[in-house]
Amino acid sequence: MTRYDEIGVGYARGRRTDPRWLTPLLDALGPAASVLDVGSGTGSYEPPGRQVVAVEPSAEMIRQRAPGAAPVVRAVAEALPFADGAFDAALAVLTVHHWRDWRRGLAELRRVARRQVVLAYDTALHNDFWLVREYVPEVASLESSRPSAPEIAAFLGASSVIGLPVPWDFTDGVFPAHWRRPEAYLDPAVRRSCSALAQTSPAAVERGIARLRADLESGRWHAEHAELLDRAEWDAGFRLILT
């Protein structure tokens, strides 16, 4: 059983495609006609109009894929069952931090495709998120153990790294998606769709959410974070890495 067989139940309800990220992903793929989507999950960012093959190790995530989604192979990034250079491009969207051996997985992406497009995040910036800094600091140790976008870019010898800010009304429930909508984190379903919270001690998360609830009721959160309320987007460290 993979990690997402346990924490991925209901994932598709909270993690939905946002065109403001899909568009730069499609641009990054360029003219690639064949794309291997590694760690594809429920297929939120699979490019339309191309020959796509998905790779996903979790049966639970595969079960949630929409009818008509790309054909999926159950495998792990570290051992891709494809020939050298089989694809024009390999795509990996917010998955590298879950791999057991991220360097081996990235080497596999390079082996099977001529181009790599990886969406990852800077773990230091994630750890500066107010939810981590002020309410659930235990998340920081998990994030610090994960590969960070600069490490991934260096390993791949990236040709460019593009920042993807998080709009205030982002529809894809990534961990910092609700940076301007703190009430969302009171919803257990929202928290379950964030692996950083789903993999942190439930007691620590509950303590932090109780403090957040109290600060929202008292008005303290809004008073201390008033500068966020006028922002249209925020840089949480998400980076689109291209080779």
XYZ file of C-alpha atoms in Angstrom:
243
model
C 0.000 0.000 0.000
C 1.329 3.457 -0.907
C 1.020 6.587 1.224
C -1.787 7.963 -0.918
C -3.826 4.793 -0.557
C -4.155 5.974 3.050
C -4.353 9.773 2.778
C -5.735 10.150 -0.740
C -9.397 9.322 -0.060
C -11.493 12.195 -1.405
C -8.418 13.844 -2.916
C -10.127 14.702 -6.214
C -12.755 16.805 -4.427
C -10.173 19.210 -3.008
C -7.488 19.146 -5.678
C -8.890 20.545 -8.902
C -7.205 21.932 -12.006
C -6.630 25.676 -11.975
C -6.089 27.134 -15.471
C -3.674 29.709 -14.066
C -1.219 26.880 -13.468
C -2.266 24.654 -16.357
C -1.463 27.335 -18.954
C 2.227 27.759 -17.989
C 2.572 23.982 -17.755
C 1.315 23.621 -21.308
C 3.641 26.390 -22.465
C 6.562 24.641 -20.768
C 5.843 21.399 -22.625
C 6.203 23.264 -25.907
C 5.668 21.129 -29.011
C 6.012 17.799 -27.164
C 3.502 15.407 -28.717
C 4.071 12.496 -26.318
C 4.113 13.163 -22.578
C 4.733 10.870 -19.620
C 2.935 12.236 -16.549
C 4.799 10.759 -13.581
C 3.062 10.743 -10.201
C -0.056 11.860 -12.006
C -2.463 11.327 -9.128
C -6.011 11.952 -10.298
C -4.773 13.620 -13.488
C -5.413 17.263 -12.624
C -2.721 18.653 -14.898
C -2.545 16.158 -17.731
C -2.162 18.134 -20.958
C -5.096 17.834 -23.384
C -4.568 17.196 -27.057
C -1.374 15.177 -26.641
C -0.453 11.532 -26.383
C -0.254 11.143 -22.612
C 0.614 8.121 -20.512
C 0.224 8.467 -16.750
C 2.279 6.760 -14.049
C 0.790 6.477 -10.559
C 1.600 4.011 -7.744
C -1.559 4.532 -5.653
C -4.641 2.417 -6.386
C -6.774 4.951 -4.497
C -5.611 7.806 -6.697
C -6.112 5.751 -9.845
C -9.650 4.951 -8.707
C -10.449 8.684 -8.612
C -9.280 9.418 -12.147
C -12.019 10.817 -14.350
C -13.518 8.800 -17.200
C -11.563 9.584 -20.334
C -8.343 10.363 -18.464
C -5.063 9.237 -19.972
C -4.184 5.535 -19.718
C -2.358 4.876 -16.467
C 0.419 2.471 -15.540
C 0.822 1.550 -11.885
C 4.522 2.106 -11.187
C 6.945 4.306 -9.259
C 9.134 7.097 -10.577
C 12.310 5.314 -9.545
C 11.631 2.382 -11.906
C 9.731 3.582 -14.976
C 8.743 0.658 -17.239
C 9.568 2.432 -20.501
C 12.407 2.401 -22.997
C 15.059 5.093 -23.189
C 13.794 8.212 -24.959
C 10.264 6.829 -25.304
C 8.609 10.239 -24.779
C 9.127 13.780 -25.973
C 8.638 15.132 -22.446
C 8.237 13.925 -18.887
C 5.940 15.879 -16.574
C 6.025 15.682 -12.767
C 3.567 17.924 -10.911
C 3.979 18.262 -7.123
C 5.144 14.685 -6.758
C 8.941 14.642 -6.378
C 8.723 15.350 -2.634
C 6.836 12.056 -2.204
C 9.408 9.872 -3.947
C 11.546 7.570 -1.821
C 14.662 8.316 -3.886
C 14.060 11.606 -5.669
C 17.424 11.665 -7.430
C 16.868 8.223 -8.897
C 13.357 9.258 -9.956
C 14.621 12.377 -11.721
C 17.313 10.313 -13.436
C 14.533 8.066 -14.724
C 12.693 11.102 -16.116
C 15.846 12.044 -17.992
C 16.238 8.491 -19.280
C 12.763 8.114 -20.763
C 12.196 11.643 -22.118
C 14.146 14.271 -23.960
C 12.661 17.098 -21.903
C 11.613 17.356 -18.262
C 9.005 19.706 -16.793
C 8.788 19.530 -13.005
C 6.562 21.534 -10.683
C 8.055 21.586 -7.193
C 8.345 24.054 -4.330
C 10.934 25.768 -2.191
C 10.556 24.112 1.199
C 11.993 27.135 3.050
C 9.253 29.359 1.664
C 6.616 26.764 2.521
C 7.906 26.782 6.080
C 7.454 30.545 6.196
C 3.724 30.127 5.562
C 1.770 31.604 8.484
C -0.045 28.312 9.119
C 3.285 26.601 9.739
C 5.029 29.473 11.475
C 2.235 30.322 13.910
C -0.038 27.313 14.243
C 1.423 23.956 13.177
C 5.217 24.348 13.403
C 5.538 20.570 13.413
C 5.006 20.672 9.643
C 8.416 22.325 9.269
C 10.372 19.180 10.088
C 8.482 17.227 7.425
C 8.993 19.928 4.812
C 12.682 20.264 5.663
C 13.141 16.548 4.955
C 11.761 16.917 1.431
C 13.711 17.898 -1.688
C 13.431 21.626 -2.372
C 12.926 23.252 -5.777
C 16.492 24.683 -5.923
C 17.943 21.196 -5.298
C 15.754 19.674 -7.991
C 16.647 22.404 -10.488
C 20.361 21.945 -9.782
C 20.181 18.159 -10.159
C 18.383 18.450 -13.502
C 20.619 21.253 -14.765
C 17.506 23.316 -15.428
C 17.436 25.724 -18.356
C 14.896 27.921 -16.575
C 12.910 28.144 -13.353
C 9.574 29.978 -13.370
C 7.761 31.116 -10.240
C 4.072 30.198 -10.011
C 2.354 32.431 -7.454
C -0.811 31.250 -5.705
C -3.867 33.405 -6.541
C -6.073 34.284 -3.575
C -8.989 32.319 -5.077
C -6.932 29.330 -6.224
C -9.123 26.288 -6.952
C -6.428 23.629 -6.459
C -6.253 22.911 -2.734
C -2.475 22.745 -2.356
C -1.237 23.282 1.197
C -0.917 27.109 1.043
C -3.897 27.585 -1.322
C -5.988 29.279 1.355
C -3.374 31.809 2.462
C -6.007 34.591 2.289
C -8.936 32.383 3.318
C -7.880 31.034 6.713
C -11.360 29.770 7.602
C -10.886 27.039 4.985
C -8.365 25.231 7.188
C -11.065 24.626 9.800
C -12.610 22.139 7.344
C -11.234 18.598 7.860
C -11.769 17.828 4.164
C -9.488 20.724 3.206
C -6.818 19.503 5.597
C -7.017 15.943 4.274
C -6.187 17.129 0.761
C -2.917 18.707 2.000
C -0.246 16.056 2.432
C 1.777 18.301 4.752
C -1.103 18.292 7.234
C -2.239 14.732 6.536
C 1.278 13.460 7.347
C 1.753 15.541 10.495
C 0.749 14.328 13.955
C -3.057 14.627 14.237
C -2.682 15.956 17.785
C -0.343 18.718 16.599
C -2.684 19.648 13.767
C -5.708 19.719 16.082
C -3.886 21.962 18.558
C -2.914 24.347 15.795
C -6.369 24.446 14.260
C -7.916 25.118 17.667
C -5.616 28.142 18.056
C -6.484 29.304 14.549
C -10.199 28.988 15.260
C -9.816 31.068 18.404
C -7.788 33.733 16.570
C -10.398 33.930 13.817
C -13.209 34.307 16.335
C -11.362 37.020 18.249
C -10.299 38.890 15.100
C -6.631 38.460 15.959
C -5.729 36.646 12.729
C -7.198 39.382 10.543
C -5.549 42.104 12.590
C -2.111 40.489 12.392
C -2.368 39.551 8.707
C -4.183 42.580 7.339
C -1.498 43.072 4.679
C -2.511 39.790 3.022
C -6.121 40.799 2.530
C -5.369 43.231 -0.299
C -3.075 40.879 -2.222
C -4.265 39.150 -5.381
C -1.535 36.497 -5.219
C 1.264 35.273 -2.974
C 4.573 33.517 -3.594
C 4.515 30.288 -1.605
C 7.616 28.966 -3.348
C 6.104 26.964 -6.213
C 8.557 26.699 -9.104
C 8.176 25.321 -12.612
C 11.500 23.724 -13.525
C 12.349 23.224 -17.209
C 15.245 21.428 -18.873
